[in-house]
């Protein structure tokens, strides 16, 4: 598993969508909004562990408490698993998982989005309910939003105590 | 007693390996012990596998937990009561409490 130069992207003012040559697009999530990070990976099972590792790297970089890192890792794992299992289940090629983190005042905002078919009635979802329930308990709040092209975006907010999360 | 000790992370990518291992290698008459103490991570995908296994082997499955990541998930999901959990020191052949 290679994650070239990932940590370097955390605080550098880069343009969004830079290609680092590894096939992952990485860049700043929200210019001017504090620390931001984004990456895009294919919606395949291996990407779920890769995103957890990314959360660990980011947490170390911005000085998040280990318990917060574990919460975010599990929530991201659940959201990314939903994307891999459900978003592109119409037999097409796996689409993207867009992962984005923004550290604002006293709050970490993490989004996991796809460009798939979105939430829909009859969506075959043996695990979805459990995964979302776990996300609900791990986050301070979360929203299900309509993402690009009708896909689903899970926006998760984690409260960061004042003074923590800044190195 | 058939004891399986998965190590590392149990998620969407690795659950199929554990499931295949159990499909291939379990004597229907034996007690199956899945020892989760070596796991560093588990999410709802792993939990689903355990629930499926407990339905498939309602009498003979035992689960040993203890890893902090697994404990947290069991509490968050409310699935603790659905699984035949025993302590590491317990006799897997003893009836469930």
mmCIF file with all atom_site columns, N, CA, C and O in Angstrom, chain A residues 29-30 37-41 51 54-55 58 72 75-77 79-80 83 96-103 108-114 135 139 141-148 152-158:
data_model
loop_
_atom_site.group_PDB
_atom_site.id
_atom_site.type_symbol
_atom_site.label_atom_id
_atom_site.label_alt_id
_atom_site.label_comp_id
_atom_site.label_asym_id
_atom_site.label_entity_id
_atom_site.label_seq_id
_atom_site.pdbx_PDB_ins_code
_atom_site.Cartn_x
_atom_site.Cartn_y
_atom_site.Cartn_z
_atom_site.occupancy
_atom_site.B_iso_or_equiv
_atom_site.pdbx_formal_charge
_atom_site.auth_seq_id
_atom_site.auth_comp_id
_atom_site.auth_asym_id
_atom_site.auth_atom_id
_atom_site.pdbx_PDB_model_num
ATOM 1   N N  . UNK A 1 29  ? -9.175  20.705 0.791  1.00 0.00 ? 29  UNK A N  1
ATOM 2   C CA . UNK A 1 29  ? -10.621 20.560 0.707  1.00 0.00 ? 29  UNK A CA 1
ATOM 3   C C  . UNK A 1 29  ? -11.303 21.915 0.573  1.00 0.00 ? 29  UNK A C  1
ATOM 4   O O  . UNK A 1 29  ? -12.123 22.124 -0.296 1.00 0.00 ? 29  UNK A O  1
ATOM 5   N N  . UNK A 1 30  ? -10.958 22.830 1.456  1.00 0.00 ? 30  UNK A N  1
ATOM 6   C CA . UNK A 1 30  ? -11.615 24.125 1.455  1.00 0.00 ? 30  UNK A CA 1
ATOM 7   C C  . UNK A 1 30  ? -10.570 25.207 1.662  1.00 0.00 ? 30  UNK A C  1
ATOM 8   O O  . UNK A 1 30  ? -10.176 25.483 2.793  1.00 0.00 ? 30  UNK A O  1
ATOM 9   N N  . UNK A 1 37  ? -8.210  18.614 3.615  1.00 0.00 ? 37  UNK A N  1
ATOM 10  C CA . UNK A 1 37  ? -7.578  17.517 2.892  1.00 0.00 ? 37  UNK A CA 1
ATOM 11  C C  . UNK A 1 37  ? -8.650  16.796 2.112  1.00 0.00 ? 37  UNK A C  1
ATOM 12  O O  . UNK A 1 37  ? -9.784  16.664 2.575  1.00 0.00 ? 37  UNK A O  1
ATOM 13  N N  . UNK A 1 38  ? -8.315  16.344 0.921  1.00 0.00 ? 38  UNK A N  1
ATOM 14  C CA . UNK A 1 38  ? -9.259  15.497 0.209  1.00 0.00 ? 38  UNK A CA 1
ATOM 15  C C  . UNK A 1 38  ? -8.507  14.478 -0.628 1.00 0.00 ? 38  UNK A C  1
ATOM 16  O O  . UNK A 1 38  ? -7.336  14.685 -0.986 1.00 0.00 ? 38  UNK A O  1
ATOM 17  N N  . UNK A 1 39  ? -9.149  13.373 -0.887 1.00 0.00 ? 39  UNK A N  1
ATOM 18  C CA . UNK A 1 39  ? -8.586  12.391 -1.799 1.00 0.00 ? 39  UNK A CA 1
ATOM 19  C C  . UNK A 1 39  ? -9.749  11.618 -2.424 1.00 0.00 ? 39  UNK A C  1
ATOM 20  O O  . UNK A 1 39  ? -10.852 11.573 -1.891 1.00 0.00 ? 39  UNK A O  1
ATOM 21  N N  . UNK A 1 40  ? -9.452  11.008 -3.553 1.00 0.00 ? 40  UNK A N  1
ATOM 22  C CA . UNK A 1 40  ? -10.461 10.221 -4.252 1.00 0.00 ? 40  UNK A CA 1
ATOM 23  C C  . UNK A 1 40  ? -9.882  8.847  -4.561 1.00 0.00 ? 40  UNK A C  1
ATOM 24  O O  . UNK A 1 40  ? -8.769  8.743  -5.067 1.00 0.00 ? 40  UNK A O  1
ATOM 25  N N  . UNK A 1 41  ? -10.624 7.837  -4.198 1.00 0.00 ? 41  UNK A N  1
ATOM 26  C CA . UNK A 1 41  ? -10.179 6.462  -4.407 1.00 0.00 ? 41  UNK A CA 1
ATOM 27  C C  . UNK A 1 41  ? -11.274 5.674  -5.099 1.00 0.00 ? 41  UNK A C  1
ATOM 28  O O  . UNK A 1 41  ? -12.445 6.031  -5.015 1.00 0.00 ? 41  UNK A O  1
ATOM 29  N N  . UNK A 1 51  ? -8.466  4.427  3.595  1.00 0.00 ? 51  UNK A N  1
ATOM 30  C CA . UNK A 1 51  ? -9.033  5.650  4.184  1.00 0.00 ? 51  UNK A CA 1
ATOM 31  C C  . UNK A 1 51  ? -8.859  5.666  5.702  1.00 0.00 ? 51  UNK A C  1
ATOM 32  O O  . UNK A 1 51  ? -8.618  6.718  6.293  1.00 0.00 ? 51  UNK A O  1
ATOM 33  N N  . UNK A 1 54  ? -5.467  6.804  6.240  1.00 0.00 ? 54  UNK A N  1
ATOM 34  C CA . UNK A 1 54  ? -5.398  8.242  5.984  1.00 0.00 ? 54  UNK A CA 1
ATOM 35  C C  . UNK A 1 54  ? -5.870  9.028  7.200  1.00 0.00 ? 54  UNK A C  1
ATOM 36  O O  . UNK A 1 54  ? -5.257  10.034 7.577  1.00 0.00 ? 54  UNK A O  1
ATOM 37  N N  . UNK A 1 55  ? -6.952  8.566  7.826  1.00 0.00 ? 55  UNK A N  1
ATOM 38  C CA . UNK A 1 55  ? -7.456  9.234  9.031  1.00 0.00 ? 55  UNK A CA 1
ATOM 39  C C  . UNK A 1 55  ? -6.390  9.202  10.133 1.00 0.00 ? 55  UNK A C  1
ATOM 40  O O  . UNK A 1 55  ? -6.160  10.207 10.820 1.00 0.00 ? 55  UNK A O  1
ATOM 41  N N  . UNK A 1 58  ? -3.703  11.768 9.214  1.00 0.00 ? 58  UNK A N  1
ATOM 42  C CA . UNK A 1 58  ? -4.186  13.137 9.419  1.00 0.00 ? 58  UNK A CA 1
ATOM 43  C C  . UNK A 1 58  ? -4.294  13.456 10.908 1.00 0.00 ? 58  UNK A C  1
ATOM 44  O O  . UNK A 1 58  ? -3.927  14.545 11.350 1.00 0.00 ? 58  UNK A O  1
ATOM 45  N N  . UNK A 1 72  ? -13.274 8.558  14.394 1.00 0.00 ? 72  UNK A N  1
ATOM 46  C CA . UNK A 1 72  ? -13.355 8.974  12.995 1.00 0.00 ? 72  UNK A CA 1
ATOM 47  C C  . UNK A 1 72  ? -13.059 7.791  12.076 1.00 0.00 ? 72  UNK A C  1
ATOM 48  O O  . UNK A 1 72  ? -13.721 7.598  11.055 1.00 0.00 ? 72  UNK A O  1
ATOM 49  N N  . UNK A 1 75  ? -16.138 5.569  11.864 1.00 0.00 ? 75  UNK A N  1
ATOM 50  C CA . UNK A 1 75  ? -17.209 6.229  11.111 1.00 0.00 ? 75  UNK A CA 1
ATOM 51  C C  . UNK A 1 75  ? -16.884 6.261  9.617  1.00 0.00 ? 75  UNK A C  1
ATOM 52  O O  . UNK A 1 75  ? -17.756 5.980  8.774  1.00 0.00 ? 75  UNK A O  1
ATOM 53  N N  . UNK A 1 76  ? -15.637 6.569  9.287  1.00 0.00 ? 76  UNK A N  1
ATOM 54  C CA . UNK A 1 76  ? -15.232 6.606  7.878  1.00 0.00 ? 76  UNK A CA 1
ATOM 55  C C  . UNK A 1 76  ? -15.295 5.206  7.272  1.00 0.00 ? 76  UNK A C  1
ATOM 56  O O  . UNK A 1 76  ? -15.704 5.014  6.123  1.00 0.00 ? 76  UNK A O  1
ATOM 57  N N  . UNK A 1 77  ? -14.909 4.203  8.069  1.00 0.00 ? 77  UNK A N  1
ATOM 58  C CA . UNK A 1 77  ? -14.965 2.830  7.590  1.00 0.00 ? 77  UNK A CA 1
ATOM 59  C C  . UNK A 1 77  ? -16.398 2.434  7.245  1.00 0.00 ? 77  UNK A C  1
ATOM 60  O O  . UNK A 1 77  ? -16.661 1.823  6.192  1.00 0.00 ? 77  UNK A O  1
ATOM 61  N N  . UNK A 1 79  ? -18.935 4.501  6.494  1.00 0.00 ? 79  UNK A N  1
ATOM 62  C CA . UNK A 1 79  ? -19.425 5.283  5.350  1.00 0.00 ? 79  UNK A CA 1
ATOM 63  C C  . UNK A 1 79  ? -18.811 4.782  4.041  1.00 0.00 ? 79  UNK A C  1
ATOM 64  O O  . UNK A 1 79  ? -19.500 4.649  3.027  1.00 0.00 ? 79  UNK A O  1
ATOM 65  N N  . UNK A 1 80  ? -17.512 4.496  4.069  1.00 0.00 ? 80  UNK A N  1
ATOM 66  C CA . UNK A 1 80  ? -16.845 4.030  2.850  1.00 0.00 ? 80  UNK A CA 1
ATOM 67  C C  . UNK A 1 80  ? -17.328 2.630  2.460  1.00 0.00 ? 80  UNK A C  1
ATOM 68  O O  . UNK A 1 80  ? -17.478 2.321  1.277  1.00 0.00 ? 80  UNK A O  1
ATOM 69  N N  . UNK A 1 83  ? -20.426 2.932  0.554  1.00 0.00 ? 83  UNK A N  1
ATOM 70  C CA . UNK A 1 83  ? -20.184 3.321  -0.833 1.00 0.00 ? 83  UNK A CA 1
ATOM 71  C C  . UNK A 1 83  ? -19.782 2.105  -1.664 1.00 0.00 ? 83  UNK A C  1
ATOM 72  O O  . UNK A 1 83  ? -20.321 1.863  -2.747 1.00 0.00 ? 83  UNK A O  1
ATOM 73  N N  . UNK A 1 96  ? -16.028 6.429  -7.948 1.00 0.00 ? 96  UNK A N  1
ATOM 74  C CA . UNK A 1 96  ? -15.132 6.999  -6.942 1.00 0.00 ? 96  UNK A CA 1
ATOM 75  C C  . UNK A 1 96  ? -15.734 7.069  -5.542 1.00 0.00 ? 96  UNK A C  1
ATOM 76  O O  . UNK A 1 96  ? -16.953 7.132  -5.364 1.00 0.00 ? 96  UNK A O  1
ATOM 77  N N  . UNK A 1 97  ? -14.842 7.047  -4.546 1.00 0.00 ? 97  UNK A N  1
ATOM 78  C CA . UNK A 1 97  ? -15.166 7.494  -3.188 1.00 0.00 ? 97  UNK A CA 1
ATOM 79  C C  . UNK A 1 97  ? -14.445 8.820  -2.992 1.00 0.00 ? 97  UNK A C  1
ATOM 80  O O  . UNK A 1 97  ? -13.218 8.877  -3.105 1.00 0.00 ? 97  UNK A O  1
ATOM 81  N N  . UNK A 1 98  ? -15.196 9.865  -2.770 1.00 0.00 ? 98  UNK A N  1
ATOM 82  C CA . UNK A 1 98  ? -14.576 11.153 -2.454 1.00 0.00 ? 98  UNK A CA 1
ATOM 83  C C  . UNK A 1 98  ? -14.533 11.301 -0.944 1.00 0.00 ? 98  UNK A C  1
ATOM 84  O O  . UNK A 1 98  ? -15.561 11.218 -0.275 1.00 0.00 ? 98  UNK A O  1
ATOM 85  N N  . UNK A 1 99  ? -13.341 11.563 -0.436 1.00 0.00 ? 99  UNK A N  1
ATOM 86  C CA . UNK A 1 99  ? -13.135 11.709 1.004  1.00 0.00 ? 99  UNK A CA 1
ATOM 87  C C  . UNK A 1 99  ? -12.591 13.100 1.267  1.00 0.00 ? 99  UNK A C  1
ATOM 88  O O  . UNK A 1 99  ? -11.665 13.540 0.591  1.00 0.00 ? 99  UNK A O  1
ATOM 89  N N  . UNK A 1 100 ? -13.198 13.778 2.206  1.00 0.00 ? 100 UNK A N  1
ATOM 90  C CA . UNK A 1 100 ? -12.791 15.159 2.443  1.00 0.00 ? 100 UNK A CA 1
ATOM 91  C C  . UNK A 1 100 ? -12.816 15.449 3.941  1.00 0.00 ? 100 UNK A C  1
ATOM 92  O O  . UNK A 1 100 ? -13.728 15.020 4.646  1.00 0.00 ? 100 UNK A O  1
ATOM 93  N N  . UNK A 1 101 ? -11.798 16.145 4.402  1.00 0.00 ? 101 UNK A N  1
ATOM 94  C CA . UNK A 1 101 ? -11.710 16.514 5.815  1.00 0.00 ? 101 UNK A CA 1
ATOM 95  C C  . UNK A 1 101 ? -11.450 18.004 5.911  1.00 0.00 ? 101 UNK A C  1
ATOM 96  O O  . UNK A 1 101 ? -10.624 18.539 5.178  1.00 0.00 ? 101 UNK A O  1
ATOM 97  N N  . UNK A 1 102 ? -12.159 18.662 6.792  1.00 0.00 ? 102 UNK A N  1
ATOM 98  C CA . UNK A 1 102 ? -11.882 20.067 7.069  1.00 0.00 ? 102 UNK A CA 1
ATOM 99  C C  . UNK A 1 102 ? -11.903 20.264 8.572  1.00 0.00 ? 102 UNK A C  1
ATOM 100 O O  . UNK A 1 102 ? -12.835 19.847 9.255  1.00 0.00 ? 102 UNK A O  1
ATOM 101 N N  . UNK A 1 103 ? -10.824 20.858 9.078  1.00 0.00 ? 103 UNK A N  1
ATOM 102 C CA . UNK A 1 103 ? -10.761 21.157 10.510 1.00 0.00 ? 103 UNK A CA 1
ATOM 103 C C  . UNK A 1 103 ? -11.112 22.621 10.690 1.00 0.00 ? 103 UNK A C  1
ATOM 104 O O  . UNK A 1 103 ? -10.383 23.513 10.262 1.00 0.00 ? 103 UNK A O  1
ATOM 105 N N  . UNK A 1 108 ? -14.324 18.969 13.549 1.00 0.00 ? 108 UNK A N  1
ATOM 106 C CA . UNK A 1 108 ? -13.755 18.278 12.401 1.00 0.00 ? 108 UNK A CA 1
ATOM 107 C C  . UNK A 1 108 ? -14.911 17.832 11.514 1.00 0.00 ? 108 UNK A C  1
ATOM 108 O O  . UNK A 1 108 ? -15.825 17.146 11.973 1.00 0.00 ? 108 UNK A O  1
ATOM 109 N N  . UNK A 1 109 ? -14.886 18.269 10.261 1.00 0.00 ? 109 UNK A N  1
ATOM 110 C CA . UNK A 1 109 ? -15.935 17.858 9.331  1.00 0.00 ? 109 UNK A CA 1
ATOM 111 C C  . UNK A 1 109 ? -15.350 16.867 8.344  1.00 0.00 ? 109 UNK A C  1
ATOM 112 O O  . UNK A 1 109 ? -14.351 17.151 7.696  1.00 0.00 ? 109 UNK A O  1
ATOM 113 N N  . UNK A 1 110 ? -15.975 15.725 8.247  1.00 0.00 ? 110 UNK A N  1
ATOM 114 C CA . UNK A 1 110 ? -15.485 14.669 7.372  1.00 0.00 ? 110 UNK A CA 1
ATOM 115 C C  . UNK A 1 110 ? -16.622 14.261 6.447  1.00 0.00 ? 110 UNK A C  1
ATOM 116 O O  . UNK A 1 110 ? -17.724 13.964 6.911  1.00 0.00 ? 110 UNK A O  1
ATOM 117 N N  . UNK A 1 111 ? -16.363 14.257 5.153  1.00 0.00 ? 111 UNK A N  1
ATOM 118 C CA . UNK A 1 111 ? -17.405 13.788 4.252  1.00 0.00 ? 111 UNK A CA 1
ATOM 119 C C  . UNK A 1 111 ? -16.905 12.627 3.410  1.00 0.00 ? 111 UNK A C  1
ATOM 120 O O  . UNK A 1 111 ? -15.738 12.553 3.036  1.00 0.00 ? 111 UNK A O  1
ATOM 121 N N  . UNK A 1 112 ? -17.815 11.698 3.187  1.00 0.00 ? 112 UNK A N  1
ATOM 122 C CA . UNK A 1 112 ? -17.555 10.546 2.322  1.00 0.00 ? 112 UNK A CA 1
ATOM 123 C C  . UNK A 1 112 ? -18.675 10.542 1.288  1.00 0.00 ? 112 UNK A C  1
ATOM 124 O O  . UNK A 1 112 ? -19.848 10.421 1.641  1.00 0.00 ? 112 UNK A O  1
ATOM 125 N N  . UNK A 1 113 ? -18.305 10.741 0.029  1.00 0.00 ? 113 UNK A N  1
ATOM 126 C CA . UNK A 1 113 ? -19.330 10.931 -0.996 1.00 0.00 ? 113 UNK A CA 1
ATOM 127 C C  . UNK A 1 113 ? -19.083 10.013 -2.185 1.00 0.00 ? 113 UNK A C  1
ATOM 128 O O  . UNK A 1 113 ? -17.965 9.570  -2.437 1.00 0.00 ? 113 UNK A O  1
ATOM 129 N N  . UNK A 1 114 ? -20.165 9.718  -2.899 1.00 0.00 ? 114 UNK A N  1
ATOM 130 C CA . UNK A 1 114 ? -20.061 8.920  -4.112 1.00 0.00 ? 114 UNK A CA 1
ATOM 131 C C  . UNK A 1 114 ? -20.849 9.604  -5.217 1.00 0.00 ? 114 UNK A C  1
ATOM 132 O O  . UNK A 1 114 ? -21.541 10.595 -4.984 1.00 0.00 ? 114 UNK A O  1
ATOM 133 N N  . UNK A 1 135 ? -22.539 5.212  12.804 1.00 0.00 ? 135 UNK A N  1
ATOM 134 C CA . UNK A 1 135 ? -22.094 6.571  12.482 1.00 0.00 ? 135 UNK A CA 1
ATOM 135 C C  . UNK A 1 135 ? -22.813 7.583  13.377 1.00 0.00 ? 135 UNK A C  1
ATOM 136 O O  . UNK A 1 135 ? -22.211 8.512  13.913 1.00 0.00 ? 135 UNK A O  1
ATOM 137 N N  . UNK A 1 139 ? -20.584 10.164 15.822 1.00 0.00 ? 139 UNK A N  1
ATOM 138 C CA . UNK A 1 139 ? -20.453 11.564 15.438 1.00 0.00 ? 139 UNK A CA 1
ATOM 139 C C  . UNK A 1 139 ? -21.238 12.446 16.390 1.00 0.00 ? 139 UNK A C  1
ATOM 140 O O  . UNK A 1 139 ? -22.117 11.982 17.115 1.00 0.00 ? 139 UNK A O  1
ATOM 141 N N  . UNK A 1 141 ? -22.825 15.048 14.990 1.00 0.00 ? 141 UNK A N  1
ATOM 142 C CA . UNK A 1 141 ? -23.994 15.133 14.121 1.00 0.00 ? 141 UNK A CA 1
ATOM 143 C C  . UNK A 1 141 ? -23.581 14.602 12.757 1.00 0.00 ? 141 UNK A C  1
ATOM 144 O O  . UNK A 1 141 ? -22.406 14.574 12.425 1.00 0.00 ? 141 UNK A O  1
ATOM 145 N N  . UNK A 1 142 ? -24.555 14.155 11.996 1.00 0.00 ? 142 UNK A N  1
ATOM 146 C CA . UNK A 1 142 ? -24.231 13.782 10.626 1.00 0.00 ? 142 UNK A CA 1
ATOM 147 C C  . UNK A 1 142 ? -25.431 14.026 9.735  1.00 0.00 ? 142 UNK A C  1
ATOM 148 O O  . UNK A 1 142 ? -26.568 14.088 10.190 1.00 0.00 ? 142 UNK A O  1
ATOM 149 N N  . UNK A 1 143 ? -25.128 14.248 8.462  1.00 0.00 ? 143 UNK A N  1
ATOM 150 C CA . UNK A 1 143 ? -26.188 14.520 7.496  1.00 0.00 ? 143 UNK A CA 1
ATOM 151 C C  . UNK A 1 143 ? -25.989 13.635 6.282  1.00 0.00 ? 143 UNK A C  1
ATOM 152 O O  . UNK A 1 143 ? -24.862 13.339 5.889  1.00 0.00 ? 143 UNK A O  1
ATOM 153 N N  . UNK A 1 144 ? -27.114 13.247 5.679  1.00 0.00 ? 144 UNK A N  1
ATOM 154 C CA . UNK A 1 144 ? -27.067 12.573 4.390  1.00 0.00 ? 144 UNK A CA 1
ATOM 155 C C  . UNK A 1 144 ? -27.478 13.603 3.348  1.00 0.00 ? 144 UNK A C  1
ATOM 156 O O  . UNK A 1 144 ? -28.595 14.123 3.385  1.00 0.00 ? 144 UNK A O  1
ATOM 157 N N  . UNK A 1 145 ? -26.580 13.902 2.436  1.00 0.00 ? 145 UNK A N  1
ATOM 158 C CA . UNK A 1 145 ? -26.836 14.944 1.446  1.00 0.00 ? 145 UNK A CA 1
ATOM 159 C C  . UNK A 1 145 ? -26.812 14.338 0.055  1.00 0.00 ? 145 UNK A C  1
ATOM 160 O O  . UNK A 1 145 ? -26.215 13.285 -0.167 1.00 0.00 ? 145 UNK A O  1
ATOM 161 N N  . UNK A 1 146 ? -27.479 15.017 -0.856 1.00 0.00 ? 146 UNK A N  1
ATOM 162 C CA . UNK A 1 146 ? -27.363 14.600 -2.241 1.00 0.00 ? 146 UNK A CA 1
ATOM 163 C C  . UNK A 1 146 ? -26.046 15.119 -2.796 1.00 0.00 ? 146 UNK A C  1
ATOM 164 O O  . UNK A 1 146 ? -25.773 16.318 -2.752 1.00 0.00 ? 146 UNK A O  1
ATOM 165 N N  . UNK A 1 147 ? -25.206 14.189 -3.258 1.00 0.00 ? 147 UNK A N  1
ATOM 166 C CA . UNK A 1 147 ? -23.898 14.580 -3.768 1.00 0.00 ? 147 UNK A CA 1
ATOM 167 C C  . UNK A 1 147 ? -23.948 14.826 -5.256 1.00 0.00 ? 147 UNK A C  1
ATOM 168 O O  . UNK A 1 147 ? -25.012 15.003 -5.850 1.00 0.00 ? 147 UNK A O  1
ATOM 169 N N  . UNK A 1 148 ? -22.764 14.822 -5.848 1.00 0.00 ? 148 UNK A N  1
ATOM 170 C CA . UNK A 1 148 ? -22.655 15.020 -7.291 1.00 0.00 ? 148 UNK A CA 1
ATOM 171 C C  . UNK A 1 148 ? -23.462 13.978 -8.059 1.00 0.00 ? 148 UNK A C  1
ATOM 172 O O  . UNK A 1 148 ? -23.475 12.803 -7.697 1.00 0.00 ? 148 UNK A O  1
ATOM 173 N N  . UNK A 1 152 ? -24.639 9.981  -3.111 1.00 0.00 ? 152 UNK A N  1
ATOM 174 C CA . UNK A 1 152 ? -24.883 10.224 -1.697 1.00 0.00 ? 152 UNK A CA 1
ATOM 175 C C  . UNK A 1 152 ? -23.628 10.798 -1.057 1.00 0.00 ? 152 UNK A C  1
ATOM 176 O O  . UNK A 1 152 ? -22.508 10.367 -1.343 1.00 0.00 ? 152 UNK A O  1
ATOM 177 N N  . UNK A 1 153 ? -23.818 11.794 -0.189 1.00 0.00 ? 153 UNK A N  1
ATOM 178 C CA . UNK A 1 153 ? -22.716 12.356 0.582  1.00 0.00 ? 153 UNK A CA 1
ATOM 179 C C  . UNK A 1 153 ? -23.063 12.241 2.061  1.00 0.00 ? 153 UNK A C  1
ATOM 180 O O  . UNK A 1 153 ? -24.116 12.712 2.482  1.00 0.00 ? 153 UNK A O  1
ATOM 181 N N  . UNK A 1 154 ? -22.200 11.564 2.812  1.00 0.00 ? 154 UNK A N  1
ATOM 182 C CA . UNK A 1 154 ? -22.375 11.483 4.263  1.00 0.00 ? 154 UNK A CA 1
ATOM 183 C C  . UNK A 1 154 ? -21.438 12.512 4.884  1.00 0.00 ? 154 UNK A C  1
ATOM 184 O O  . UNK A 1 154 ? -20.218 12.396 4.765  1.00 0.00 ? 154 UNK A O  1
ATOM 185 N N  . UNK A 1 155 ? -22.019 13.526 5.492  1.00 0.00 ? 155 UNK A N  1
ATOM 186 C CA . UNK A 1 155 ? -21.229 14.581 6.131  1.00 0.00 ? 155 UNK A CA 1
ATOM 187 C C  . UNK A 1 155 ? -21.275 14.364 7.637  1.00 0.00 ? 155 UNK A C  1
ATOM 188 O O  . UNK A 1 155 ? -22.356 14.351 8.235  1.00 0.00 ? 155 UNK A O  1
ATOM 189 N N  . UNK A 1 156 ? -20.095 14.173 8.228  1.00 0.00 ? 156 UNK A N  1
ATOM 190 C CA . UNK A 1 156 ? -20.023 13.829 9.653  1.00 0.00 ? 156 UNK A CA 1
ATOM 191 C C  . UNK A 1 156 ? -19.273 14.916 10.400 1.00 0.00 ? 156 UNK A C  1
ATOM 192 O O  . UNK A 1 156 ? -18.238 15.394 9.938  1.00 0.00 ? 156 UNK A O  1
ATOM 193 N N  . UNK A 1 157 ? -19.797 15.311 11.550 1.00 0.00 ? 157 UNK A N  1
ATOM 194 C CA . UNK A 1 157 ? -19.146 16.339 12.354 1.00 0.00 ? 157 UNK A CA 1
ATOM 195 C C  . UNK A 1 157 ? -18.704 15.747 13.688 1.00 0.00 ? 157 UNK A C  1
ATOM 196 O O  . UNK A 1 157 ? -19.479 15.059 14.359 1.00 0.00 ? 157 UNK A O  1
ATOM 197 N N  . UNK A 1 158 ? -17.457 16.043 14.046 1.00 0.00 ? 158 UNK A N  1
ATOM 198 C CA . UNK A 1 158 ? -16.896 15.599 15.318 1.00 0.00 ? 158 UNK A CA 1
ATOM 199 C C  . UNK A 1 158 ? -16.440 16.829 16.089 1.00 0.00 ? 158 UNK A C  1
ATOM 200 O O  . UNK A 1 158 ? -15.617 17.602 15.592 1.00 0.00 ? 158 UNK A O  1
#
